[in-house]
Every structure is written in structure tokens, then in C-alpha cells.
Tab-separated table of C-alpha atoms in Angstrom:
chain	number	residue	atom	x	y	z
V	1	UNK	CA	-40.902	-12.538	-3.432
V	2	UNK	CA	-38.989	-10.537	-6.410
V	3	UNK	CA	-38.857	-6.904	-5.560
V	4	UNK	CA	-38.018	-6.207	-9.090
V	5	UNK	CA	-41.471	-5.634	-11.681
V	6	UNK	CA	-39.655	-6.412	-15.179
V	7	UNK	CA	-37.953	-9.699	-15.775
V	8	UNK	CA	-33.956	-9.282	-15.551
V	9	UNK	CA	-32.429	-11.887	-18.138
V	10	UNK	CA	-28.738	-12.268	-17.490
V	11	UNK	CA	-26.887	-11.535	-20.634
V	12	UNK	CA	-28.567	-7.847	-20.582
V	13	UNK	CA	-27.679	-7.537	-16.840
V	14	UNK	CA	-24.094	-8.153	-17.680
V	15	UNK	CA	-24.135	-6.089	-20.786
V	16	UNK	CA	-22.083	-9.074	-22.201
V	17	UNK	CA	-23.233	-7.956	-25.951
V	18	UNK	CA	-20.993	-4.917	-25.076
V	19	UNK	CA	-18.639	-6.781	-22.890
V	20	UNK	CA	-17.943	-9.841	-25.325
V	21	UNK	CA	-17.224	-7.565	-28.509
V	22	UNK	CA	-15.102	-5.206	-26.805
V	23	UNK	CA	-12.198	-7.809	-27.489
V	24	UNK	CA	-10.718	-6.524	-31.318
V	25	UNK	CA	-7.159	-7.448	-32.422
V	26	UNK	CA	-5.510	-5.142	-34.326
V	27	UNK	CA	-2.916	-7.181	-35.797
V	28	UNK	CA	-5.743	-8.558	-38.421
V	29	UNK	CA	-5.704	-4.649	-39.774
V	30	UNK	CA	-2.200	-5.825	-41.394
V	31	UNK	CA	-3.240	-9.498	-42.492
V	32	UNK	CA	-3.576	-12.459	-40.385
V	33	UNK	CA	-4.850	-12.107	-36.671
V	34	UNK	CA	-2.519	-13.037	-34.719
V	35	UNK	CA	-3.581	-16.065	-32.430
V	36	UNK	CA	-2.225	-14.331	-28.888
V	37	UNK	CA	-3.278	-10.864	-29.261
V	38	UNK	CA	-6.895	-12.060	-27.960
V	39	UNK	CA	-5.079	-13.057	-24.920
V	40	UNK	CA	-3.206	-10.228	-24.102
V	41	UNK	CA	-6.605	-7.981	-24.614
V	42	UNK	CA	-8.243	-9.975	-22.302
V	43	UNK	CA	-5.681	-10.110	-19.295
V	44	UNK	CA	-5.376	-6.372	-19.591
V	45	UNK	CA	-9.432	-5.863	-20.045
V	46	UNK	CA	-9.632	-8.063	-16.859
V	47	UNK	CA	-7.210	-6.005	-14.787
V	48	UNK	CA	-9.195	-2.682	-15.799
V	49	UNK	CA	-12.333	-4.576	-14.257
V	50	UNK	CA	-9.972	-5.656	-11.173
V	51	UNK	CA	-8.603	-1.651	-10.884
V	52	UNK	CA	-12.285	-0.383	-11.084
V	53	UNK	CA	-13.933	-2.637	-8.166
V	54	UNK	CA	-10.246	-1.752	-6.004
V	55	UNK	CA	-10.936	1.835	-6.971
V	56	UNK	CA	-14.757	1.196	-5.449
V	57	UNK	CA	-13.292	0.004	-2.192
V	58	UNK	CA	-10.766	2.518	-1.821
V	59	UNK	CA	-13.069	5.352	-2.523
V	60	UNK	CA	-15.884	4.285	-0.269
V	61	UNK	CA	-12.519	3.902	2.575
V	62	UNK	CA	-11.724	7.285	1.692
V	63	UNK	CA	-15.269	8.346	3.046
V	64	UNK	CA	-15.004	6.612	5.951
V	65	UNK	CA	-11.271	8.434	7.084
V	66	UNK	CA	-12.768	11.938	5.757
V	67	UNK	CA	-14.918	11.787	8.621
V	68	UNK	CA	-13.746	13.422	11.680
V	69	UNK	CA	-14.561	10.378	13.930
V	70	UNK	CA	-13.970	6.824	12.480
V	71	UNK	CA	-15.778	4.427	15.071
V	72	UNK	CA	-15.660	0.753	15.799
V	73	UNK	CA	-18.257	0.139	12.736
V	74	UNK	CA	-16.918	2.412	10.413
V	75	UNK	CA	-13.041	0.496	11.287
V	76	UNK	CA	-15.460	-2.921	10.538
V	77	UNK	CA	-16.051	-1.875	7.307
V	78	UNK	CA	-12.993	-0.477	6.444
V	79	UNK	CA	-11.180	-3.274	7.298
V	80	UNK	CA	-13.428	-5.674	5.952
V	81	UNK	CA	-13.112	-3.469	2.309
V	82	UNK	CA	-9.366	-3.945	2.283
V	83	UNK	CA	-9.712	-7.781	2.861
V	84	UNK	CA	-11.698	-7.718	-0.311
V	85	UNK	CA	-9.088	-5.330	-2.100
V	86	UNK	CA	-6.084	-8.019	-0.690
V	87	UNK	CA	-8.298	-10.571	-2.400
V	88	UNK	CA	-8.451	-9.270	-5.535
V	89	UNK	CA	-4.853	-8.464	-5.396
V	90	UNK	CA	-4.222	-11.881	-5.192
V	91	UNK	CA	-6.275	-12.456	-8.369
V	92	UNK	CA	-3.934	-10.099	-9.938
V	93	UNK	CA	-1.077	-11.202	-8.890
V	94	UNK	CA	-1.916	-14.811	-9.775
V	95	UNK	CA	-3.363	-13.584	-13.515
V	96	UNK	CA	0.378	-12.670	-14.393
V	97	UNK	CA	0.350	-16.425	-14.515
V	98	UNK	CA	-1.980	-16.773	-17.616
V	99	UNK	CA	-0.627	-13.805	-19.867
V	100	UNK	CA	3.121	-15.585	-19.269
V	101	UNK	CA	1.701	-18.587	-21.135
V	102	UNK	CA	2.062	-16.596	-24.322
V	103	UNK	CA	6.032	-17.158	-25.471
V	104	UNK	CA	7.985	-13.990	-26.887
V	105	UNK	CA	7.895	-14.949	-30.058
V	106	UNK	CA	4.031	-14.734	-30.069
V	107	UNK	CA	3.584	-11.608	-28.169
V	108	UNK	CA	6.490	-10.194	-31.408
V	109	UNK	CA	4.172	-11.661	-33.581
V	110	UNK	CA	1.672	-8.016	-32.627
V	111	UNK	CA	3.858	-6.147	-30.129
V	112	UNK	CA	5.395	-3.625	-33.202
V	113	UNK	CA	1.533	-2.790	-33.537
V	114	UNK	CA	0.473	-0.949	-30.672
V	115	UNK	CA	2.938	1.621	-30.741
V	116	UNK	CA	2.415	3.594	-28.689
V	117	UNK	CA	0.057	2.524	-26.272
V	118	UNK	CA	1.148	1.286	-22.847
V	119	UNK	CA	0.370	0.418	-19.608
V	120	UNK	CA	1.670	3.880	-18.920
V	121	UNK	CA	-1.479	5.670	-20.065
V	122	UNK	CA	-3.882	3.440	-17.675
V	123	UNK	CA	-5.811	5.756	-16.097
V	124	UNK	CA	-7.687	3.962	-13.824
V	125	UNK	CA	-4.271	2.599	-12.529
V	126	UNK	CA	-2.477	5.928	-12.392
V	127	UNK	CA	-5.777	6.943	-9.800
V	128	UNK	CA	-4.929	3.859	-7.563
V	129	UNK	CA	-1.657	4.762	-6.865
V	130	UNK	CA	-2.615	8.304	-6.615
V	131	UNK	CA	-5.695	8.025	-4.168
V	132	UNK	CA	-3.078	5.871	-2.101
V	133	UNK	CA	-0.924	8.601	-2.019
V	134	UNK	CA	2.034	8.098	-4.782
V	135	UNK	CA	2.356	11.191	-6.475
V	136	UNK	CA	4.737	12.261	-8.576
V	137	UNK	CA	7.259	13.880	-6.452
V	138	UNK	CA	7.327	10.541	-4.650
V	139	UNK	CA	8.149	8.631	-8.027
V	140	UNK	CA	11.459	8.094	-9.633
V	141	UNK	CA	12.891	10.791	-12.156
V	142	UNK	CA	11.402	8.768	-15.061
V	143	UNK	CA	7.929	8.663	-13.916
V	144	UNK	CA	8.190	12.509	-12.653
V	145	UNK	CA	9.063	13.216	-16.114
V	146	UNK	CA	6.828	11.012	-18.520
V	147	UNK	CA	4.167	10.412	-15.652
V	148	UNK	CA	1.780	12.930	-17.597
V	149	UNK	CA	2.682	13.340	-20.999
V	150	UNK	CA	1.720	10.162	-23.076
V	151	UNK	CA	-2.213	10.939	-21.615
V	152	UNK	CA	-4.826	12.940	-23.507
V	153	UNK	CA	-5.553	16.192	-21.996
V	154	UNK	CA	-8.839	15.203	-20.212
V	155	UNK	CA	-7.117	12.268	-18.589
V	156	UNK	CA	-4.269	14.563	-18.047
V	157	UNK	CA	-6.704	17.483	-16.167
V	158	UNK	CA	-8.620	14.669	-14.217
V	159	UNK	CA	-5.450	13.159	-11.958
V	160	UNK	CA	-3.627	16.810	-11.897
V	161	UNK	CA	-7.016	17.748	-10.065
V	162	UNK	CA	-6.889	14.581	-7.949
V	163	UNK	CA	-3.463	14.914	-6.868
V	164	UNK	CA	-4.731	18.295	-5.423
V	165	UNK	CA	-6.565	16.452	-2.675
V	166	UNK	CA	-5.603	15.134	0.747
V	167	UNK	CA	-4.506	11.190	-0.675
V	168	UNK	CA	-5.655	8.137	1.755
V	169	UNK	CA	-2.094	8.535	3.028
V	170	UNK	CA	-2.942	11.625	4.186
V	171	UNK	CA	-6.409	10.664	5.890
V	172	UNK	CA	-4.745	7.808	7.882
V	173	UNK	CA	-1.779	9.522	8.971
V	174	UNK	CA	-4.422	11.949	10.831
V	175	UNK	CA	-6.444	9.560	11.572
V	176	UNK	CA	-3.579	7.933	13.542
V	177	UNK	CA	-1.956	11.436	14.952
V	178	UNK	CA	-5.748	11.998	16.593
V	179	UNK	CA	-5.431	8.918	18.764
V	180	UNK	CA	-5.414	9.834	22.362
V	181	UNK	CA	-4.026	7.614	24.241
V	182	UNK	CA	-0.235	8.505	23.945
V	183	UNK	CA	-1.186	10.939	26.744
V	184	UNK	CA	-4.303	9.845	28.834
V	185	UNK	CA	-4.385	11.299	32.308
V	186	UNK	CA	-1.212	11.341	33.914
V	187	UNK	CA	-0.098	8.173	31.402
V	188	UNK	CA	2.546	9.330	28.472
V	189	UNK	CA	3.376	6.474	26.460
V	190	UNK	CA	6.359	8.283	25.030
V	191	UNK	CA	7.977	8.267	28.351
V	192	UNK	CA	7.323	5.041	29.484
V	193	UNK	CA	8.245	3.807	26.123
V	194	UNK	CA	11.539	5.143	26.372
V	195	UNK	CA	12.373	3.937	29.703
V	196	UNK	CA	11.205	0.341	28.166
V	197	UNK	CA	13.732	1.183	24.970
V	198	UNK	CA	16.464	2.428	27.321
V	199	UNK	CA	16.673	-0.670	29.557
V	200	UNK	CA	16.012	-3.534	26.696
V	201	UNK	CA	19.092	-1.342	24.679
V	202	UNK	CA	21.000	-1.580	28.274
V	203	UNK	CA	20.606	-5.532	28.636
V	204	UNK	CA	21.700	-6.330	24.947
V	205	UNK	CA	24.648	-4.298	25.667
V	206	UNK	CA	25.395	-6.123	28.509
V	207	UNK	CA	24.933	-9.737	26.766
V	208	UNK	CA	27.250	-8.513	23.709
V	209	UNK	CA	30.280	-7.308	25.924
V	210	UNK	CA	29.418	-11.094	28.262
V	211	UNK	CA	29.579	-12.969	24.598
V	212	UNK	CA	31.749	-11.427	22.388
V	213	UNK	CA	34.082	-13.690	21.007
V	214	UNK	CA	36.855	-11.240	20.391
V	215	UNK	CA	37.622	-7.729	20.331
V	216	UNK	CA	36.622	-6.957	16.147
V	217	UNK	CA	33.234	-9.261	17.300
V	218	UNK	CA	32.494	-6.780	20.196
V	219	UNK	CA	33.105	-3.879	17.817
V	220	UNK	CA	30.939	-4.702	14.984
V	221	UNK	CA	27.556	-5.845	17.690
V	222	UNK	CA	27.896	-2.277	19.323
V	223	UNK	CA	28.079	-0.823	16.420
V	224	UNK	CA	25.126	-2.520	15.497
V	225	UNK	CA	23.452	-1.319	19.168
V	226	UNK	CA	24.175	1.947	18.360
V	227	UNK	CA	22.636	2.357	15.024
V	228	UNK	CA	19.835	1.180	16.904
V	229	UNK	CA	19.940	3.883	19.489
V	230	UNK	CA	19.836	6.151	16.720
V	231	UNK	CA	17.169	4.934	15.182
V	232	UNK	CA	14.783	5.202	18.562
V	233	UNK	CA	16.602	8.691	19.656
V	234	UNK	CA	15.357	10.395	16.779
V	235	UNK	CA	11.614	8.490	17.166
V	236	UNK	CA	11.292	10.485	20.268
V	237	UNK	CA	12.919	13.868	18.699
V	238	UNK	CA	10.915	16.384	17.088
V	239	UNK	CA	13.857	17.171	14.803
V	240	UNK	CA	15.714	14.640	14.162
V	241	UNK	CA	12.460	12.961	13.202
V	242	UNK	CA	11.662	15.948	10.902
V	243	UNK	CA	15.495	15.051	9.263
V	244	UNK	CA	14.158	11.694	8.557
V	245	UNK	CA	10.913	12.703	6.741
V	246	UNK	CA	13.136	15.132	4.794
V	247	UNK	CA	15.486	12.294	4.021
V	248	UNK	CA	12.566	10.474	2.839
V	249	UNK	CA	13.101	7.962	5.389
V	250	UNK	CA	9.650	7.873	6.935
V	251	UNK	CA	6.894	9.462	5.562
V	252	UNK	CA	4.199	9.396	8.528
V	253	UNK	CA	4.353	12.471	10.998
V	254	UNK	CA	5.659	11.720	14.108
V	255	UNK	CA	2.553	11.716	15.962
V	256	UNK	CA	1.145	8.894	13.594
V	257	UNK	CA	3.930	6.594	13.533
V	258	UNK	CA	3.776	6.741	17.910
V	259	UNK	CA	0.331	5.575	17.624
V	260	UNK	CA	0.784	3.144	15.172
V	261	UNK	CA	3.540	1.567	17.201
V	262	UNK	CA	1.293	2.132	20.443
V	263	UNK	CA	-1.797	0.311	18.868
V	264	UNK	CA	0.523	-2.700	17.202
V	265	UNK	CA	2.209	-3.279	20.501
V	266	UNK	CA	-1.063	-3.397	22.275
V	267	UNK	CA	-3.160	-4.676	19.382
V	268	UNK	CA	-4.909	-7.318	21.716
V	269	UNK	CA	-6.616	-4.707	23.442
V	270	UNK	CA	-9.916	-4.554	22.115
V	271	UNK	CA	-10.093	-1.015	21.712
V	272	UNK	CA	-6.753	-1.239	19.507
V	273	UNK	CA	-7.964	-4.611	17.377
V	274	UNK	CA	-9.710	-3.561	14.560
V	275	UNK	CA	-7.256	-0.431	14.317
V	276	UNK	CA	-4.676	-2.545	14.076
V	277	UNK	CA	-6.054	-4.677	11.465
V	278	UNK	CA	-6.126	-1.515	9.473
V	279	UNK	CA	-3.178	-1.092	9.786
V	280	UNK	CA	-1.869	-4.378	8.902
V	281	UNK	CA	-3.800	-4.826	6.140
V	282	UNK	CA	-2.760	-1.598	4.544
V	283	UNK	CA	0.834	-2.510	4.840
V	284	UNK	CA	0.126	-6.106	3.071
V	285	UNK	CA	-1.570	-4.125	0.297
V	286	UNK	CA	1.563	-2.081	-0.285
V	287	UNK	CA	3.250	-5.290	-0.124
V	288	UNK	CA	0.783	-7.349	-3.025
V	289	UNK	CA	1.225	-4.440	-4.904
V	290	UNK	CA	5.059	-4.726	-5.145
V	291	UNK	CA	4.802	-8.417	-5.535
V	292	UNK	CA	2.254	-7.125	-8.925
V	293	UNK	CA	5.307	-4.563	-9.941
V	294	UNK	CA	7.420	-7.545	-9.421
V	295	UNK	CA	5.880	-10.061	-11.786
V	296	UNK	CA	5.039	-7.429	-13.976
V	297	UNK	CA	9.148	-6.578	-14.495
V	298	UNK	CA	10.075	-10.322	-14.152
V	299	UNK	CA	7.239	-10.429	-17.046
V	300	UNK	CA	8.565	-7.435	-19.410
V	301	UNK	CA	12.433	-8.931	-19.438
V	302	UNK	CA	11.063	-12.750	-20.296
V	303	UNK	CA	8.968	-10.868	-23.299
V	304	UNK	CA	11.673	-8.533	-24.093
V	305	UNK	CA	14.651	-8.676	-22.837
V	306	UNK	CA	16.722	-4.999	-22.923
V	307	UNK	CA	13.761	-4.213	-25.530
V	308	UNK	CA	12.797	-0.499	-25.195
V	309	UNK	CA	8.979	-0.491	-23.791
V	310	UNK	CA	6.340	0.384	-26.242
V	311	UNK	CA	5.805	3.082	-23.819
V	312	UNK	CA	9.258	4.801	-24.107
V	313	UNK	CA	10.759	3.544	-20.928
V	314	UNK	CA	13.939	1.147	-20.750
V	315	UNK	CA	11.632	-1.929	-20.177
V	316	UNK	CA	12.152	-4.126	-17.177
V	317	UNK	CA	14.769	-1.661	-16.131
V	318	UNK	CA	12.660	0.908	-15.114
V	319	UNK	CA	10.106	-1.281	-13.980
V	320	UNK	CA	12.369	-2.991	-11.651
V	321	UNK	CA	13.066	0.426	-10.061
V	322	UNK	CA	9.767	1.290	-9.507
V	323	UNK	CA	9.094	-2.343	-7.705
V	324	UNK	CA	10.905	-0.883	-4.345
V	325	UNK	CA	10.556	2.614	-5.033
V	326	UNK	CA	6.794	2.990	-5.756
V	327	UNK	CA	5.244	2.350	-2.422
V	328	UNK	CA	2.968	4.489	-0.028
V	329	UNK	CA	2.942	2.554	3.304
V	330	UNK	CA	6.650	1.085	3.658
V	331	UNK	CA	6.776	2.739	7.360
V	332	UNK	CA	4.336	-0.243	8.737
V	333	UNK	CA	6.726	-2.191	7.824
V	334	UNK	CA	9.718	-0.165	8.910
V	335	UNK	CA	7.746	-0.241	11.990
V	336	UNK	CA	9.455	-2.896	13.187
V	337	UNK	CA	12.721	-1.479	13.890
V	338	UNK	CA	11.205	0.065	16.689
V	339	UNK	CA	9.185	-2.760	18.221
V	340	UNK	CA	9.524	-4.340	21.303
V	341	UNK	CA	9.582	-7.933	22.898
V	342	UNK	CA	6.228	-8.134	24.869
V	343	UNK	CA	8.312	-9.511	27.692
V	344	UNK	CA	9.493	-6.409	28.108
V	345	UNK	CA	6.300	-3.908	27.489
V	346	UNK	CA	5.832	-1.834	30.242
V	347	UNK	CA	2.174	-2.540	31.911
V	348	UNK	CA	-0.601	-0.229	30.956
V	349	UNK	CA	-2.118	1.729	34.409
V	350	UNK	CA	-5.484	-0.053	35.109
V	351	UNK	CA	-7.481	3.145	34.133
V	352	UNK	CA	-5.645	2.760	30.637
V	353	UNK	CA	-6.748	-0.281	30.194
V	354	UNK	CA	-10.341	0.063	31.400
V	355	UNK	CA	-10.334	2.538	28.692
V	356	UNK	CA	-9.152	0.318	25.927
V	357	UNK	CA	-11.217	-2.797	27.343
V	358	UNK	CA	-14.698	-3.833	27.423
V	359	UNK	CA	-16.583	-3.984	30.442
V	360	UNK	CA	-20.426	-4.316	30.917
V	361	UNK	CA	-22.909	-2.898	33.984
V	362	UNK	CA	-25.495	-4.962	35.533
């Protein structure tokens, strides 16, 4: 039985009298339209639609980490939001296919007329990477420079008053430091972590000096070892850690990164499972959107070489910097330098486990 009383016909649903004329090249302002410009409208129209449904989903998964308890239902929904996001980013990612159909002589044909807009004054894109948490002292002296000034001053006002607020960065890495499991009763994960750390480090030490080849082989491996060391010595050190967030080497507090690397070493308890999906999926969105950067660069130098963007920026030079430098959740994936062989995990206490498991009363 409809629940609506008027009749919905689809073209007015879908406002597609608005959404079909929105499409008007400017290159037939200064004599023939140019056949390709009606192509390069629509990708870019079509990515605006893709940034406002991401921009949906990562607003209503900003809700969900402002709270000051994210359950097993509110985790469901979160992660099931950024599996639709990672969808659409594949979309994206696959639509750099269709604009790269257009040669560089065609795009020259209009590209002289639309100085000097650029993807740079995206809005809507600009508040993606800024809800995620890029802002601009994060970004590389170009953007920290230009990242405002080619915007209106409304546009301008709106993301200086949105990089004001806690970013989803920010919600996650508390929402990971409040885990409490790292101590839970007279269990410290830190500890027995270490001791786990300390005797895997001990036994490849011991099957580099049984296997070296020669003395310059030996060298280089515990070399290797130590940097290694290193790297889980200051994981457990309040300051060396704090030397590594001001070296912009990790960006999660200390806290956060133990129980991300907690909950991905134990992610088959089912307490940990959805966290950990979380987790992972915000790391492979980081990733799709450097693969997006990518393309997008790989796209600007087929189109125009060493051309100067119409933006002002040195082209596929700059956007090839911002590929690596532009991301928000790299430590997931530098995560791994700390991970462990679950061979050699040390066993949680039963009562740990009890707590992370499921069990049911009669």
C-alpha cells in the first residue's frame, strides 16, 4: 500500500529538468562548442555527486565517534558506511577511466577557457579531506600557501570554521585510546607484549649470526634488527614516542596506536571484530584515495605535460607530491612494523578472553 497521497513521477523526483541543463560549455561563448567540453563537465559534475553522498557517510560516522560510547551496533553501522564510501571510491577511481578517453589535443581545444577555475576551489572536496583530518599544517608548503586563497570568502569562512573542530582523526584516535583492555585486572598488554617483542627480536638474532654468509652479510641483517629494536623501544616510551609524533612519523597518540595493534592482533576475538574492521577499512580508504591522487597526476601530465595548472600549481608536479603526502591514516598501515607472527602471541588470561568472547546462560 503507497504511504505517499500525491503521485511521485520520476523525472520531478530526480529534479532531472535541473539536473540535465546544468551541463553548459563555455567554449561556444567564443564560437564553436567544443565536442569534449560536455565530457569533462560531466565527469567533474559526477564526482561532486560522488563527494556529496561520501560527505553523507562520513558525517553521519562522525556522529557515531562523537558519542562517548560507540557500541557493537553503532561499530555495525559505521563499518557498514565506510564499505559504501570504499565503494564509491572505487567508482571514482574507475571514472578517471572515461575522462582519459578525451586526447590532449581536445581537452586544448577549451582548457585556455576556464582560467581560472580548478579543482583547487572544490569545496565539497576540500571538506572531505578536512573532516578526515588533513588540514593545512599537515599539507605540503604549496597547499599551506594557496589552500585558501583562490575560494570566495563564504567558502573561505565555512572550512576555516570547520578546521576548528575535533576532525574524524581526532574522534577515532580517542575512540581507540579509551579501549580498556591494555590493562584489565592484573593483565597489561604492554608488558606482555614486550616480553613477546623481546624474545621474537632474540631468536632472529640468533638465526642471522647461525646464517650469515659472511662477515659484511652479518653486519648489514643486525643492522637491520636493530632499526627494528628501535622502532618497538620507542612504541613502549612515552618520549621517544612523543619524538616521533613531532617528527611527523606517527600521528596517533600512543595510547591509540597500542590498541589498535592490540585489537588487529586479536581481531578474531569477537569483541575486537567489528573494531577491527573499522579500522581496516579506514586505512583502505586512505589508500583508494591515494590511488584517486594517483590517477588524477598520472591524468594531469598525459593532458599537459610540464603545463602550469589552470589553478596556478606546477601541474602533475605538485600533484604527484601530494599523492604520498596527503594522507590521514598512514599509521594503520605503518602498523605493521610492529606486528607480530601469531605463533608467537602471547595467550590472553582466560578472564581476558571471557571478556572479549561471547558466552550465553541457560
Amino acid at each position: 500500500m503507497p504511504k505517499n497521497q500525491t503521485p511521485v513521477y520520476y523525472g520531478e523526483y530526480l529534479r532531472l529538468d535541473k539536473l540535465l541543463d546544468a551541463q553548459q560549455p563555455h567554449s561556444s561563448r567564443y564560437g564553436d562548442e567544443a565536442h569534449d567540453e560536455m565530457l569533462f563537465i560531466i565527469v567533474h559534475q559526477v564526482y561532486e555527486l560522488w563527494f556529496k553522498q561520501v560527505l553523507h557517510e562520513l558525517r553521519s560516522i562522525y556522529k557515531e565517534f562523537q558519542q562517548p560510547k560507540l557500541d557493537d551496533k553503532a561499530l555495525y553501522l559505521v563499518s557498514h558506511r565506510l564499505r559504501r564510501i570504499l565503494t564509491i571510491q572505487d567508482l571514482m577511481n574507475d571514472q578517471v577511466g572515461v575522462i582519459e578517453t578525451m586526447t590532449p589535443q581536445e581537452f586544448l581545444e577549451f582548457r585556455d577557457i576556464l582560467v581560472p577555475a580548478s579543482g583547487f576551489q572544490s569545496v565539497q572536496f576540500k571538506e572531505l579531506e578536512i573532516i578526515l583530518g588533513l588540514t593545512r599544517g599537515k599539507r605540503i608548503a604549496f597547499d599551506q600557501q594557496s589552500f585558501f586563497n583562490r575560494l570566495n570568502d563564504e567558502d573561505r569562512n565555512y572550512l576555516e570554521e570547520l578546521e576548528r573542530q575535533p576532525s574524524l582523526f581526532d574522534r577515532v584516535d580517542d575512540w581507540l585510546a579509551r579501549m580498556p583492555f591494555l590493562q584489565f585486572e592484573d593483565f597489561s598488554f604492554w608488558e606482555v607484549y614486550q616480553q613477546a617483542v623481546q624474545k621474537s627480536l632474540d631468536q632472529d638474532e640468533q638465526v642471522i649470526r647461525e646464517n650469515a654468509a659472511d662477515v659484511e652479510q652479518l653486519a648489514a641483517e643486525l643492522a637491520g634488527l636493530q632499526s627494528n629494536r628501535d622502532n618497538f623501544a620507542a612504541l613502549f616510551d612515552n618520549e621517544r614516542y612523543t619524538e616521533l609524533q613531532k617528527d611527523d612519523r606517527v600521528r596517533l597518540s600512543q595510547r591509540a596506536m597500542l590498541s589498535a595493534l592490540f585489537i588487529t592482533q586479536y581481531r578474531e576475538e569477537p569483541a575486537f571484530n567489528l573494531a577491527w574492521q573499522v579500522i581496516t577499512s579506514l586505512a583502505e580508504m586512505d589508500e583508494k584515495l591515494t590511488i584517486w591522487r594517483y590517477k588524477h597526476a598520472m591524468m594531469v601530465q598525459r593532458m599537459l605535460g610540464t603545463k602550469i595548472g589552470t589553478g596556478g600549481s606546477s601541474g602533475h608536479d605538485y600533484l604527484r607530491r601530494t599523492t604520498e603526502q596527503n594522507r590521514v591514516f598512514k599509521d594503520f598501515f605503518a602498523m605493521s612494523t610492529y606486528l607480530l607472527p601469531k605463533s608467537t602471541l602471547p595467550e590472553l588470561p582466560p578472564s581476558v578472553r571471557q571478556a572479549l568472547g561471547f558466552y550465553f546462560r541457560d
